[in-house]
């Protein structure tokens, strides 16, 4: 299967606090790079004779396939989650309150997790856990750490490429801007899709 770069789902000129240059660079270089890399890996896997290939070659290619695939998917979710300032609808806000004690507690935890990853690498994910039938905030130090069986519905990219052009080492400022630019209708659609 050949993967295609999806059109940018947010308007990079309308994300308050993030420059168009930052969004476009992130989209073209990091997301686009993940899709291109995934296609190259898929080509190598298609050529592989599994009966004779060495274990380290199979392991390496399959690991890199997972990294590139998750990078592609999480970047798509990240861009889908950006928009103009909004608030979650009452039903999603209620679910966050039920699962975290309050909407404010969810928000505080999500922000703290983002700030904790500042200067490093990784993702903060709001995910639906079908096993527990609830929303959870999840830490992911790279593209391979996700909740087994879970479906991310909101992704905060904390790799430096996502904020360095605009914020330098001020990752906490970027986290605050991200929180103000969440496209809650898109998060709601992802939440509804994950539960169905």
Short mmCIF file of C-alpha atoms in Angstrom, two decimals:
data_model
loop_
_atom_site.label_atom_id
_atom_site.label_comp_id
_atom_site.label_asym_id
_atom_site.label_seq_id
_atom_site.Cartn_x
_atom_site.Cartn_y
_atom_site.Cartn_z
CA UNK A 1 0.00 0.00 0.00
CA UNK A 2 1.31 3.44 -0.87
CA UNK A 3 0.51 6.13 1.69
CA UNK A 4 -0.35 9.66 0.60
CA UNK A 5 0.25 12.93 2.38
CA UNK A 6 -3.17 14.16 3.47
CA UNK A 7 -4.03 17.80 2.90
CA UNK A 8 -3.33 20.04 5.87
CA UNK A 9 -6.54 19.97 7.92
CA UNK A 10 -6.02 23.31 9.65
CA UNK A 11 -5.49 26.77 8.21
CA UNK A 12 -1.87 27.57 9.14
CA UNK A 13 -2.51 31.30 8.88
CA UNK A 14 -5.29 31.13 11.50
CA UNK A 15 -3.66 29.25 14.38
CA UNK A 16 -3.31 31.91 17.04
CA UNK A 17 0.16 31.91 18.56
CA UNK A 18 1.79 29.64 15.97
CA UNK A 19 3.34 31.08 12.84
CA UNK A 20 2.33 29.89 9.42
CA UNK A 21 6.01 29.15 8.82
CA UNK A 22 6.11 26.82 11.85
CA UNK A 23 2.94 24.92 10.89
CA UNK A 24 3.92 24.54 7.23
CA UNK A 25 7.47 23.42 8.08
CA UNK A 26 6.15 20.90 10.60
CA UNK A 27 3.59 19.59 8.10
CA UNK A 28 5.92 19.37 5.10
CA UNK A 29 9.13 18.24 6.76
CA UNK A 30 8.05 16.13 9.72
CA UNK A 31 4.65 14.77 8.73
CA UNK A 32 5.52 14.62 5.01
CA UNK A 33 8.87 13.06 5.86
CA UNK A 34 7.19 10.34 7.93
CA UNK A 35 4.85 9.45 5.04
CA UNK A 36 7.72 9.32 2.53
CA UNK A 37 9.83 7.26 4.91
CA UNK A 38 6.96 4.84 5.50
CA UNK A 39 6.56 4.30 1.76
CA UNK A 40 10.28 3.55 1.38
CA UNK A 41 10.12 1.08 4.27
CA UNK A 42 7.06 -0.58 2.72
CA UNK A 43 9.02 -1.00 -0.55
CA UNK A 44 11.87 -2.69 1.30
CA UNK A 45 9.46 -4.98 3.14
CA UNK A 46 7.75 -5.93 -0.13
CA UNK A 47 11.14 -6.99 -1.56
CA UNK A 48 12.10 -9.00 1.53
CA UNK A 49 12.28 -12.79 1.39
CA UNK A 50 11.15 -13.58 4.93
CA UNK A 51 12.27 -17.20 4.64
CA UNK A 52 15.92 -16.21 4.21
CA UNK A 53 16.13 -12.71 5.74
CA UNK A 54 18.08 -12.36 8.97
CA UNK A 55 16.17 -11.63 12.13
CA UNK A 56 17.90 -8.31 12.75
CA UNK A 57 16.88 -7.07 9.28
CA UNK A 58 13.24 -8.08 9.80
CA UNK A 59 13.19 -6.58 13.32
CA UNK A 60 14.79 -3.34 12.16
CA UNK A 61 12.45 -2.82 9.23
CA UNK A 62 9.33 -3.71 11.23
CA UNK A 63 10.37 -1.36 14.06
CA UNK A 64 11.01 1.46 11.60
CA UNK A 65 7.67 0.72 9.92
CA UNK A 66 5.91 1.13 13.28
CA UNK A 67 7.77 4.36 14.08
CA UNK A 68 6.97 5.90 10.67
CA UNK A 69 3.35 4.72 10.68
CA UNK A 70 2.66 6.07 14.17
CA UNK A 71 4.45 9.32 13.34
CA UNK A 72 2.19 9.70 10.31
CA UNK A 73 -0.99 8.94 12.28
CA UNK A 74 -0.13 11.08 15.31
CA UNK A 75 0.86 14.03 13.12
CA UNK A 76 -2.47 13.78 11.29
CA UNK A 77 -4.24 13.83 14.65
CA UNK A 78 -2.10 16.77 15.82
CA UNK A 79 -3.00 18.89 12.79
CA UNK A 80 -6.67 17.82 12.97
CA UNK A 81 -6.68 19.06 16.57
CA UNK A 82 -5.59 22.59 15.67
CA UNK A 83 -8.10 25.32 14.93
CA UNK A 84 -9.58 28.48 16.23
CA UNK A 85 -10.16 28.88 19.94
CA UNK A 86 -13.12 26.86 21.14
CA UNK A 87 -14.36 24.91 24.14
CA UNK A 88 -15.37 21.26 24.36
CA UNK A 89 -19.10 20.61 24.07
CA UNK A 90 -21.03 19.75 27.21
CA UNK A 91 -20.97 15.99 26.58
CA UNK A 92 -17.20 15.82 26.01
CA UNK A 93 -16.54 18.22 28.88
CA UNK A 94 -18.74 15.97 31.02
CA UNK A 95 -16.78 12.88 29.99
CA UNK A 96 -13.52 14.64 30.89
CA UNK A 97 -15.00 15.62 34.26
CA UNK A 98 -16.17 12.04 34.95
CA UNK A 99 -12.84 10.51 33.98
CA UNK A 100 -10.52 13.05 35.61
CA UNK A 101 -12.58 14.50 38.47
CA UNK A 102 -13.16 17.77 36.60
CA UNK A 103 -12.46 19.37 33.24
CA UNK A 104 -9.96 21.66 34.96
CA UNK A 105 -8.10 18.66 36.43
CA UNK A 106 -7.86 17.03 32.99
CA UNK A 107 -6.54 20.29 31.53
CA UNK A 108 -4.04 20.75 34.37
CA UNK A 109 -2.71 17.20 33.96
CA UNK A 110 -2.48 17.48 30.15
CA UNK A 111 -0.60 20.80 30.39
CA UNK A 112 1.76 19.48 33.08
CA UNK A 113 2.56 16.43 30.98
CA UNK A 114 3.38 18.65 27.97
CA UNK A 115 5.61 20.89 30.04
CA UNK A 116 7.36 17.83 31.51
CA UNK A 117 8.29 16.73 27.97
CA UNK A 118 9.66 20.20 27.09
CA UNK A 119 13.24 20.11 25.89
CA UNK A 120 12.92 16.43 25.14
CA UNK A 121 10.83 14.45 22.74
CA UNK A 122 7.47 12.78 22.73
CA UNK A 123 3.73 13.14 22.69
CA UNK A 124 0.94 13.85 25.13
CA UNK A 125 -2.18 11.98 24.04
CA UNK A 126 -5.76 12.09 25.20
CA UNK A 127 -6.89 8.56 24.41
CA UNK A 128 -10.05 6.51 24.67
CA UNK A 129 -9.48 3.21 26.48
CA UNK A 130 -12.11 0.70 25.34
CA UNK A 131 -10.95 -1.71 28.04
CA UNK A 132 -11.79 0.74 30.82
CA UNK A 133 -14.45 2.68 28.85
CA UNK A 134 -12.86 6.00 29.76
CA UNK A 135 -10.55 8.76 28.58
CA UNK A 136 -6.93 8.76 29.76
CA UNK A 137 -3.99 11.10 29.32
CA UNK A 138 -1.08 9.16 27.98
CA UNK A 139 2.63 9.93 27.86
CA UNK A 140 4.53 8.68 24.83
CA UNK A 141 8.28 9.20 24.68
CA UNK A 142 8.37 8.31 21.02
CA UNK A 143 6.10 7.17 18.24
CA UNK A 144 5.93 3.60 19.53
CA UNK A 145 4.48 4.06 22.99
CA UNK A 146 0.72 4.02 22.85
CA UNK A 147 -1.94 2.55 25.10
CA UNK A 148 -2.63 -1.01 23.97
CA UNK A 149 -6.07 -1.02 22.37
CA UNK A 150 -6.46 2.71 22.98
CA UNK A 151 -7.41 5.30 20.40
CA UNK A 152 -5.82 8.75 20.64
CA UNK A 153 -8.32 11.57 20.08
CA UNK A 154 -6.03 14.56 20.77
CA UNK A 155 -2.27 14.73 20.23
CA UNK A 156 0.18 17.33 21.51
CA UNK A 157 3.50 17.00 19.67
CA UNK A 158 6.33 17.81 22.08
CA UNK A 159 9.21 17.10 19.74
CA UNK A 160 11.25 20.30 19.39
CA UNK A 161 10.40 20.60 15.69
CA UNK A 162 6.82 21.39 16.70
CA UNK A 163 7.68 24.61 18.54
CA UNK A 164 11.36 25.59 18.23
CA UNK A 165 10.97 27.97 15.26
CA UNK A 166 8.53 30.13 17.23
CA UNK A 167 9.39 29.46 20.85
CA UNK A 168 13.00 28.30 21.02
CA UNK A 169 13.47 26.56 24.35
CA UNK A 170 10.20 27.96 25.78
CA UNK A 171 8.22 24.75 25.44
CA UNK A 172 5.80 25.77 28.21
CA UNK A 173 4.70 28.81 26.18
CA UNK A 174 3.98 26.53 23.21
CA UNK A 175 1.91 24.19 25.39
CA UNK A 176 -0.22 27.15 26.47
CA UNK A 177 -0.73 28.24 22.87
CA UNK A 178 -1.66 24.70 21.84
CA UNK A 179 -4.29 24.50 24.58
CA UNK A 180 -5.86 27.69 23.25
CA UNK A 181 -5.90 26.37 19.67
CA UNK A 182 -7.60 23.01 20.23
CA UNK A 183 -10.23 22.29 17.60
CA UNK A 184 -12.78 20.77 20.00
CA UNK A 185 -15.30 19.82 17.29
CA UNK A 186 -12.58 17.66 15.66
CA UNK A 187 -11.72 16.11 19.04
CA UNK A 188 -15.41 15.36 19.56
CA UNK A 189 -15.61 13.61 16.17
CA UNK A 190 -12.54 11.52 17.06
CA UNK A 191 -14.08 10.69 20.47
CA UNK A 192 -17.36 9.61 18.88
CA UNK A 193 -15.47 7.50 16.33
CA UNK A 194 -13.33 5.82 19.00
CA UNK A 195 -16.38 4.83 21.05
CA UNK A 196 -18.40 3.45 18.14
#
